[in-house]
Amino acid sequence: MTQYAYKVRDAQGHFAEGKVEAASEAAVADKLRAMGYVPLQVRPANVGMQREIKLGFKKRIKPRDLAVFARQFATMIDAGLTMLRALSIMAEQVENPELRKVLRAVKQDVEAGHSLSSALGRWPRVFPPLMISMAKAGEAGGFLDTAMRQIADNFEAEVKLRSKIKAALTYPAVVFVLAIVMCIALLVFVVPVFQHMFEDLGGELPLPTRILVMLSAAMKYVVPAGAVLTGVFVWWWRRYGRTERVRNVVDPLKLRTPVFGNLFRKLALARFARNFGTLLSAGVPILHALDIVSDTTGSVVIGRALAEVKESVRQGESVAGPLANHDVFPPMVVQMIASGEESGAMDAMLAKIAEFYDAEVESMTEGLTALIEPLMIAFLGGLVGSMIVALYMPMFKIYDMIG
């Protein structure tokens, strides 16, 4: 018999945990169900020195994982499988181990009589509000498979867009980091060797060489301080970077950044149009859809604009009117949304806007990559080359220095 720790939920929705001895995890789960509980987690108890040691970090659940789950789940429902059977299969077959654990808990909630949307809603850090609302609309309208397929389309488009951005930024970021590492290596290891040689020769060094020697001497303070500050910044950003106070400052600055600001703007507009159109096409009420979209665009600037739109709609006015007062929305977007309102096909218009800005982002990232590559090579060559020239300048006057 092995001792197991468990977490359960009772019929009133209260959570409890404890320990019990049994032959296996399945036996524990059966015993808890017989007692009227819904098992949420069963694992071997950590007794004395027999502790479970986990190395590394938990594998994060990404939009790609949710897209695969939604696509496969929709296919199974469309093929006639029951929701519980589809969840059981997905809980055993999904690639991400963390998502497997979550889906097992979702399946247990559905077995206990909860709807799929409410079961997903118990995991807000895993399933975004967009997915929960779409599932709720699909359950109410009897088109859960279609709703899940729309969710998959949405997430797949988002993943594709993110990959385009990463492809554009990876090369310059790697080259920049390599340039910094090479410069630090030259200053820390190479320059001191030449410095001792110059001191033995005597004479006055050229100004660029003196500056290089000063930078080399400062490296023993700059490198440790830089490492500490970088670590502190990373910790601070992970802890506070997504807070409203920080985003109110950072998001407007991102949109004003030269070159990349326009890219961030188009990315936010594509996400806004795609999410808003997906929710409206699923029959989600417009006020609720605006609430969700304001939190999923990734931009506080668009979120503020949508708050005004929500007040306008609540008073019986249009969606497009307040958008025209914000520079982040181009006239083309405002006009297409206005046309969609008048024709009753705003979800179709939003889908066209999303497609347009997806293509714009793709084209812009390709252009940026083509432009940045030669610029970064020139930057790296100029930086390292100037340091090497500064090191060898005294060699040109070596005979004068000896004399």
Short mmCIF file of C-alpha atoms in Angstrom, two decimals:
data_model
loop_
_atom_site.label_atom_id
_atom_site.label_comp_id
_atom_site.label_asym_id
_atom_site.label_seq_id
_atom_site.Cartn_x
_atom_site.Cartn_y
_atom_site.Cartn_z
CA MET A 1 0.00 0.00 0.00
CA THR A 2 1.27 3.49 -0.89
CA GLN A 3 0.25 6.77 0.64
CA TYR A 4 -1.31 9.24 -1.79
CA ALA A 5 -2.12 12.93 -1.42
CA TYR A 6 -5.35 14.10 -3.02
CA LYS A 7 -7.35 17.23 -3.79
CA VAL A 8 -11.12 16.99 -4.26
CA ARG A 9 -14.26 19.09 -4.67
CA ASP A 10 -17.51 18.19 -2.93
CA ALA A 11 -21.08 18.56 -4.19
CA GLN A 12 -21.30 22.12 -2.83
CA GLY A 13 -18.21 23.17 -4.79
CA HIS A 14 -15.89 23.34 -1.78
CA PHE A 15 -12.30 22.16 -2.14
CA ALA A 16 -10.50 19.82 0.26
CA GLU A 17 -7.27 17.85 0.39
CA GLY A 18 -5.80 15.03 2.42
CA LYS A 19 -3.88 11.76 2.34
CA VAL A 20 -4.96 8.14 2.04
CA GLU A 21 -3.33 4.72 1.58
CA ALA A 22 -4.26 2.66 -1.46
CA ALA A 23 -2.85 0.25 -4.02
CA SER A 24 -2.86 2.73 -6.90
CA GLU A 25 -3.94 6.21 -8.00
CA ALA A 26 -6.98 4.70 -9.75
CA ALA A 27 -8.04 3.01 -6.50
CA VAL A 28 -7.81 6.36 -4.69
CA ALA A 29 -9.92 8.06 -7.37
CA ASP A 30 -12.57 5.30 -7.19
CA LYS A 31 -12.68 5.54 -3.42
CA LEU A 32 -13.11 9.32 -3.49
CA ARG A 33 -15.91 9.11 -6.08
CA ALA A 34 -17.69 6.53 -3.94
CA MET A 35 -17.56 9.07 -1.08
CA GLY A 36 -19.29 11.68 -3.29
CA TYR A 37 -16.20 13.74 -4.15
CA VAL A 38 -14.84 14.85 -7.52
CA PRO A 39 -11.09 14.03 -7.58
CA LEU A 40 -8.99 16.91 -8.92
CA GLN A 41 -5.50 15.60 -8.21
CA VAL A 42 -4.05 12.33 -6.91
CA ARG A 43 -0.28 11.86 -6.50
CA PRO A 44 2.16 9.96 -4.27
CA ALA A 45 2.59 11.71 -0.92
CA ASN A 46 6.01 13.11 -0.03
CA VAL A 47 6.89 11.23 3.16
CA GLY A 48 10.13 11.96 5.06
CA MET A 49 13.14 11.87 2.75
CA GLN A 50 11.10 10.31 -0.07
CA ARG A 51 10.40 13.63 -1.77
CA GLU A 52 9.64 14.19 -5.39
CA ILE A 53 12.30 16.35 -6.98
CA LYS A 54 11.41 18.03 -10.23
CA LEU A 55 14.17 19.56 -12.30
CA GLY A 56 13.50 22.44 -14.66
CA PHE A 57 10.30 24.38 -15.22
CA LYS A 58 6.79 23.30 -16.04
CA LYS A 59 6.06 23.27 -19.73
CA ARG A 60 3.92 26.30 -20.49
CA ILE A 61 0.61 25.86 -22.28
CA LYS A 62 0.87 27.88 -25.49
CA PRO A 63 -1.77 29.05 -28.00
CA ARG A 64 -0.49 26.35 -30.37
CA ASP A 65 -1.42 23.65 -27.81
CA LEU A 66 -4.90 25.15 -27.44
CA ALA A 67 -5.31 25.34 -31.22
CA VAL A 68 -4.46 21.65 -31.62
CA PHE A 69 -6.81 20.69 -28.79
CA ALA A 70 -9.70 22.78 -30.19
CA ARG A 71 -9.22 21.42 -33.71
CA GLN A 72 -9.13 17.76 -32.62
CA PHE A 73 -11.98 18.22 -30.14
CA ALA A 74 -14.17 19.80 -32.85
CA THR A 75 -13.39 16.94 -35.24
CA MET A 76 -14.38 14.34 -32.63
CA ILE A 77 -17.64 16.12 -31.77
CA ASP A 78 -18.44 16.48 -35.47
CA ALA A 79 -17.78 12.74 -35.93
CA GLY A 80 -20.48 11.92 -33.36
CA LEU A 81 -18.41 11.24 -30.23
CA THR A 82 -19.88 12.39 -26.93
CA MET A 83 -18.22 15.31 -25.17
CA LEU A 84 -17.00 13.09 -22.33
CA ARG A 85 -15.52 10.55 -24.74
CA ALA A 86 -13.75 13.32 -26.70
CA LEU A 87 -12.37 14.85 -23.49
CA SER A 88 -11.18 11.43 -22.31
CA ILE A 89 -9.28 10.87 -25.54
CA MET A 90 -7.79 14.36 -25.55
CA ALA A 91 -6.77 14.08 -21.88
CA GLU A 92 -4.60 11.10 -22.79
CA GLN A 93 -3.31 12.13 -26.21
CA VAL A 94 -2.36 15.82 -26.06
CA GLU A 95 1.36 16.41 -26.28
CA ASN A 96 1.70 18.98 -23.48
CA PRO A 97 1.75 17.24 -20.06
CA GLU A 98 0.39 20.30 -18.24
CA LEU A 99 -2.56 20.50 -20.63
CA ARG A 100 -3.20 16.80 -20.07
CA LYS A 101 -3.58 17.42 -16.33
CA VAL A 102 -5.94 20.34 -16.92
CA LEU A 103 -8.08 18.36 -19.38
CA ARG A 104 -8.42 15.52 -16.87
CA ALA A 105 -9.79 18.02 -14.35
CA VAL A 106 -12.13 19.50 -17.01
CA LYS A 107 -13.40 16.00 -17.82
CA GLN A 108 -14.11 15.34 -14.13
CA ASP A 109 -16.04 18.62 -13.88
CA VAL A 110 -18.14 17.71 -16.93
CA GLU A 111 -18.78 14.24 -15.43
CA ALA A 112 -20.02 15.98 -12.28
CA GLY A 113 -22.67 17.82 -14.32
CA HIS A 114 -20.97 21.11 -15.18
CA SER A 115 -21.08 22.58 -18.67
CA LEU A 116 -17.91 22.61 -20.76
CA SER A 117 -17.65 26.40 -20.63
CA SER A 118 -17.92 26.49 -16.83
CA ALA A 119 -15.37 23.68 -16.56
CA LEU A 120 -12.96 25.62 -18.80
CA GLY A 121 -13.69 28.78 -16.79
CA ARG A 122 -12.19 27.17 -13.69
CA TRP A 123 -8.80 27.45 -15.41
CA PRO A 124 -8.57 31.14 -16.43
CA ARG A 125 -4.78 31.02 -16.66
CA VAL A 126 -4.97 28.23 -19.24
CA PHE A 127 -8.10 28.97 -21.29
CA PRO A 128 -8.50 32.62 -22.37
CA PRO A 129 -11.88 34.39 -22.05
CA LEU A 130 -12.28 34.20 -25.83
CA MET A 131 -12.27 30.40 -25.75
CA ILE A 132 -14.60 30.17 -22.75
CA SER A 133 -17.15 32.56 -24.29
CA MET A 134 -17.04 30.77 -27.63
CA ALA A 135 -17.62 27.42 -25.92
CA LYS A 136 -20.54 28.90 -23.98
CA ALA A 137 -22.09 30.31 -27.16
CA GLY A 138 -21.58 26.98 -28.96
CA GLU A 139 -23.26 25.05 -26.13
CA ALA A 140 -26.23 27.43 -26.05
CA GLY A 141 -26.69 27.41 -29.82
CA GLY A 142 -26.00 23.72 -30.40
CA PHE A 143 -22.95 24.33 -32.61
CA LEU A 144 -20.11 23.47 -30.23
CA ASP A 145 -18.09 21.79 -32.97
CA THR A 146 -18.28 24.89 -35.17
CA ALA A 147 -17.37 27.14 -32.25
CA MET A 148 -14.34 25.03 -31.38
CA ARG A 149 -13.29 25.02 -35.02
CA GLN A 150 -13.50 28.83 -35.06
CA ILE A 151 -11.39 28.94 -31.91
CA ALA A 152 -8.80 26.72 -33.59
CA ASP A 153 -8.76 28.99 -36.67
CA ASN A 154 -8.31 32.01 -34.42
CA PHE A 155 -5.44 30.53 -32.42
CA GLU A 156 -3.71 29.18 -35.54
CA ALA A 157 -3.82 32.61 -37.16
CA GLU A 158 -2.43 34.13 -33.96
CA VAL A 159 0.39 31.58 -33.82
CA LYS A 160 1.23 32.20 -37.47
CA LEU A 161 1.35 35.95 -36.89
CA ARG A 162 3.57 35.61 -33.83
CA SER A 163 5.96 33.34 -35.71
CA LYS A 164 6.29 35.99 -38.42
CA ILE A 165 7.18 38.62 -35.83
CA LYS A 166 9.70 36.32 -34.15
CA ALA A 167 11.28 35.52 -37.50
CA ALA A 168 11.77 39.23 -38.15
CA LEU A 169 13.22 39.96 -34.71
CA THR A 170 15.35 36.87 -34.11
CA TYR A 171 18.14 37.66 -36.56
CA PRO A 172 18.84 41.25 -35.42
CA ALA A 173 18.54 40.22 -31.78
CA VAL A 174 21.08 37.39 -32.21
CA VAL A 175 23.49 39.61 -34.14
CA PHE A 176 23.19 42.37 -31.53
CA VAL A 177 23.86 39.96 -28.67
CA LEU A 178 26.85 38.48 -30.52
CA ALA A 179 28.23 41.98 -31.10
CA ILE A 180 27.95 42.83 -27.41
CA VAL A 181 29.56 39.53 -26.35
CA MET A 182 32.42 39.96 -28.82
CA CYS A 183 33.08 43.54 -27.68
CA ILE A 184 33.08 42.52 -24.00
CA ALA A 185 35.45 39.62 -24.79
CA LEU A 186 37.82 41.97 -26.61
CA LEU A 187 37.75 44.51 -23.80
CA VAL A 188 38.20 41.95 -21.01
CA PHE A 189 40.72 39.54 -22.53
CA VAL A 190 42.48 41.14 -25.51
CA VAL A 191 42.89 44.82 -24.66
CA PRO A 192 44.73 44.20 -21.32
CA VAL A 193 47.40 42.18 -23.19
CA PHE A 194 48.02 45.05 -25.59
CA GLN A 195 47.87 47.54 -22.71
CA HIS A 196 50.81 45.89 -20.92
CA MET A 197 52.76 45.84 -24.18
CA PHE A 198 52.07 49.54 -24.76
CA GLU A 199 53.15 50.38 -21.19
CA ASP A 200 56.47 48.54 -21.72
CA LEU A 201 57.08 50.47 -24.92
CA GLY A 202 56.34 53.83 -23.30
CA GLY A 203 55.18 56.95 -25.09
CA GLU A 204 51.75 58.52 -25.48
CA LEU A 205 48.93 56.42 -26.93
CA PRO A 206 46.53 57.74 -29.59
CA LEU A 207 43.18 59.01 -28.28
CA PRO A 208 41.07 56.06 -29.62
CA THR A 209 43.46 53.61 -27.95
CA ARG A 210 43.31 55.51 -24.63
CA ILE A 211 39.52 55.41 -24.75
CA LEU A 212 39.62 51.66 -25.44
CA VAL A 213 41.99 51.10 -22.49
CA MET A 214 39.69 53.12 -20.21
CA LEU A 215 36.70 51.05 -21.31
CA SER A 216 38.66 47.85 -20.67
CA ALA A 217 39.52 48.98 -17.13
CA ALA A 218 35.86 49.81 -16.48
CA MET A 219 34.66 46.36 -17.62
CA LYS A 220 35.51 44.72 -14.29
CA TYR A 221 32.81 46.93 -12.74
CA VAL A 222 30.41 47.22 -15.68
CA VAL A 223 30.03 43.48 -16.42
CA PRO A 224 29.03 42.40 -12.85
CA ALA A 225 26.79 45.46 -12.44
CA GLY A 226 25.19 44.82 -15.84
CA ALA A 227 24.55 41.17 -15.00
CA VAL A 228 22.92 42.10 -11.68
CA LEU A 229 20.80 44.86 -13.23
CA THR A 230 19.71 42.54 -16.06
CA GLY A 231 18.66 39.87 -13.56
CA VAL A 232 16.76 42.43 -11.46
CA PHE A 233 15.03 43.83 -14.55
CA VAL A 234 13.99 40.36 -15.77
CA TRP A 235 12.57 39.53 -12.31
CA TRP A 236 10.76 42.88 -12.10
CA TRP A 237 9.33 42.56 -15.62
CA ARG A 238 8.01 39.06 -15.02
CA ARG A 239 6.39 40.21 -11.80
CA TYR A 240 5.03 43.62 -12.82
CA GLY A 241 5.34 43.81 -16.64
CA ARG A 242 1.71 42.81 -17.24
CA THR A 243 0.21 45.06 -14.57
CA GLU A 244 -2.06 47.86 -15.73
CA ARG A 245 0.18 50.56 -14.29
CA VAL A 246 3.20 49.42 -16.32
CA ARG A 247 1.23 48.73 -19.50
CA ASN A 248 -0.28 52.23 -19.40
CA VAL A 249 3.26 53.53 -19.89
CA VAL A 250 4.81 50.83 -22.09
CA ASP A 251 2.01 50.21 -24.64
CA PRO A 252 1.78 53.83 -25.92
CA LEU A 253 5.59 53.94 -26.15
CA LYS A 254 5.59 50.74 -28.24
CA LEU A 255 3.28 52.34 -30.78
CA ARG A 256 5.60 55.39 -31.04
CA THR A 257 8.75 53.32 -31.58
CA PRO A 258 10.40 54.12 -34.95
CA VAL A 259 9.80 51.42 -37.60
CA PHE A 260 8.55 48.80 -35.15
CA GLY A 261 5.76 51.01 -33.78
CA ASN A 262 3.79 50.64 -37.02
CA LEU A 263 4.31 46.88 -36.87
CA PHE A 264 2.98 46.69 -33.28
CA ARG A 265 -0.02 48.78 -34.31
CA LYS A 266 -0.92 46.52 -37.24
CA LEU A 267 -0.46 43.44 -35.08
CA ALA A 268 -2.85 44.82 -32.44
CA LEU A 269 -5.42 45.77 -35.09
CA ALA A 270 -5.27 42.29 -36.64
CA ARG A 271 -5.80 40.70 -33.24
CA PHE A 272 -8.67 43.08 -32.40
CA ALA A 273 -10.50 42.42 -35.69
CA ARG A 274 -9.98 38.65 -35.56
CA ASN A 275 -11.13 38.23 -31.95
CA PHE A 276 -14.08 40.62 -32.25
CA GLY A 277 -15.27 39.03 -35.51
CA THR A 278 -14.92 35.50 -34.12
CA LEU A 279 -17.02 36.33 -31.07
CA LEU A 280 -19.75 38.10 -33.06
CA SER A 281 -19.98 35.25 -35.58
CA ALA A 282 -20.55 32.84 -32.68
CA GLY A 283 -23.46 34.89 -31.39
CA VAL A 284 -21.75 36.37 -28.34
CA PRO A 285 -23.57 39.59 -27.25
CA ILE A 286 -21.71 42.64 -28.50
CA LEU A 287 -21.17 44.22 -25.06
CA HIS A 288 -19.72 41.00 -23.70
CA ALA A 289 -17.61 40.62 -26.86
CA LEU A 290 -16.20 44.13 -26.39
CA ASP A 291 -15.27 43.29 -22.79
CA ILE A 292 -13.35 40.23 -23.93
CA VAL A 293 -11.66 41.89 -26.91
CA SER A 294 -10.41 44.84 -24.84
CA ASP A 295 -8.40 42.35 -22.75
CA THR A 296 -7.07 40.26 -25.64
CA THR A 297 -5.66 42.81 -28.11
CA GLY A 298 -2.44 43.19 -26.12
CA SER A 299 -2.66 46.99 -26.29
CA VAL A 300 -3.94 49.33 -23.59
CA VAL A 301 -4.43 52.02 -26.25
CA ILE A 302 -6.99 49.90 -28.12
CA GLY A 303 -8.51 48.80 -24.80
CA ARG A 304 -9.24 52.43 -23.88
CA ALA A 305 -10.87 53.04 -27.26
CA LEU A 306 -13.06 49.96 -26.84
CA ALA A 307 -14.21 51.21 -23.43
CA GLU A 308 -15.67 54.25 -25.21
CA VAL A 309 -17.20 51.99 -27.85
CA LYS A 310 -18.88 49.95 -25.14
CA GLU A 311 -20.48 53.05 -23.62
CA SER A 312 -21.63 54.14 -27.08
CA VAL A 313 -23.24 50.75 -27.79
CA ARG A 314 -24.84 50.67 -24.34
CA GLN A 315 -26.56 53.97 -25.17
CA GLY A 316 -27.82 52.58 -28.47
CA GLU A 317 -25.27 54.26 -30.72
CA SER A 318 -22.82 52.85 -33.25
CA VAL A 319 -19.55 50.95 -32.84
CA ALA A 320 -17.65 52.88 -35.50
CA GLY A 321 -18.39 56.40 -34.20
CA PRO A 322 -16.07 56.42 -31.14
CA LEU A 323 -13.29 54.62 -33.06
CA ALA A 324 -12.86 57.62 -35.36
CA ASN A 325 -11.73 59.67 -32.34
CA HIS A 326 -8.64 57.49 -31.82
CA ASP A 327 -5.59 57.72 -34.07
CA VAL A 328 -4.73 54.05 -33.55
CA PHE A 329 -7.69 53.10 -35.81
CA PRO A 330 -7.08 54.06 -39.46
CA PRO A 331 -10.02 55.54 -41.44
CA MET A 332 -10.23 52.34 -43.51
CA VAL A 333 -10.95 50.27 -40.39
CA VAL A 334 -13.59 52.72 -39.16
CA GLN A 335 -15.30 52.84 -42.56
CA MET A 336 -15.37 49.05 -42.95
CA ILE A 337 -16.84 48.59 -39.45
CA ALA A 338 -19.45 51.28 -40.21
CA SER A 339 -20.35 49.49 -43.46
CA GLY A 340 -20.60 46.21 -41.57
CA GLU A 341 -22.98 47.76 -39.04
CA GLU A 342 -25.23 49.16 -41.76
CA SER A 343 -25.33 45.90 -43.71
CA GLY A 344 -25.62 43.63 -40.66
CA ALA A 345 -22.44 41.78 -41.60
CA MET A 346 -19.95 43.28 -39.19
CA ASP A 347 -18.37 39.87 -38.41
CA ALA A 348 -17.56 39.38 -42.11
CA MET A 349 -16.09 42.90 -42.34
CA LEU A 350 -13.95 42.27 -39.26
CA ALA A 351 -12.69 39.03 -40.81
CA LYS A 352 -11.65 41.00 -43.93
CA ILE A 353 -9.86 43.57 -41.74
CA ALA A 354 -8.01 40.79 -39.93
CA GLU A 355 -6.95 39.20 -43.23
CA PHE A 356 -5.75 42.57 -44.53
CA TYR A 357 -3.61 43.31 -41.49
CA ASP A 358 -2.28 39.76 -41.32
CA ALA A 359 -1.00 40.26 -44.88
CA GLU A 360 0.34 43.71 -43.93
CA VAL A 361 2.24 42.31 -40.95
CA GLU A 362 3.67 39.48 -43.06
CA SER A 363 4.79 41.89 -45.78
CA MET A 364 6.26 44.33 -43.28
CA THR A 365 8.21 41.67 -41.39
CA GLU A 366 9.71 40.37 -44.64
CA GLY A 367 10.73 43.92 -45.58
CA LEU A 368 12.21 44.55 -42.14
CA THR A 369 14.21 41.34 -42.29
CA ALA A 370 15.61 42.27 -45.70
CA LEU A 371 16.52 45.75 -44.43
CA ILE A 372 17.90 44.80 -41.02
CA GLU A 373 20.25 42.02 -42.15
CA PRO A 374 22.73 44.26 -44.03
CA LEU A 375 22.41 47.00 -41.40
CA MET A 376 23.27 44.61 -38.58
CA ILE A 377 26.22 43.17 -40.50
CA ALA A 378 27.50 46.70 -41.12
CA PHE A 379 26.98 47.57 -37.44
CA LEU A 380 28.82 44.46 -36.24
CA GLY A 381 31.68 44.99 -38.69
CA GLY A 382 32.00 48.67 -37.83
CA LEU A 383 31.97 48.09 -34.08
CA VAL A 384 34.49 45.27 -33.97
CA GLY A 385 36.58 46.79 -36.77
CA SER A 386 36.90 50.14 -34.98
CA MET A 387 38.11 48.38 -31.82
CA ILE A 388 40.74 46.43 -33.77
CA VAL A 389 41.94 49.61 -35.53
CA ALA A 390 42.20 51.39 -32.16
CA LEU A 391 44.34 48.51 -30.87
CA TYR A 392 46.71 48.60 -33.82
CA MET A 393 47.06 52.37 -34.15
CA PRO A 394 50.05 52.45 -31.73
CA MET A 395 51.77 49.86 -33.92
CA PHE A 396 51.95 52.44 -36.69
CA LYS A 397 54.04 54.67 -34.41
CA ILE A 398 56.02 51.91 -32.73
CA TYR A 399 59.38 53.23 -33.89
CA ASP A 400 58.59 56.70 -32.58
CA MET A 401 57.51 55.22 -29.22
CA ILE A 402 60.75 53.20 -28.89
CA GLY A 403 62.77 56.26 -29.70
#
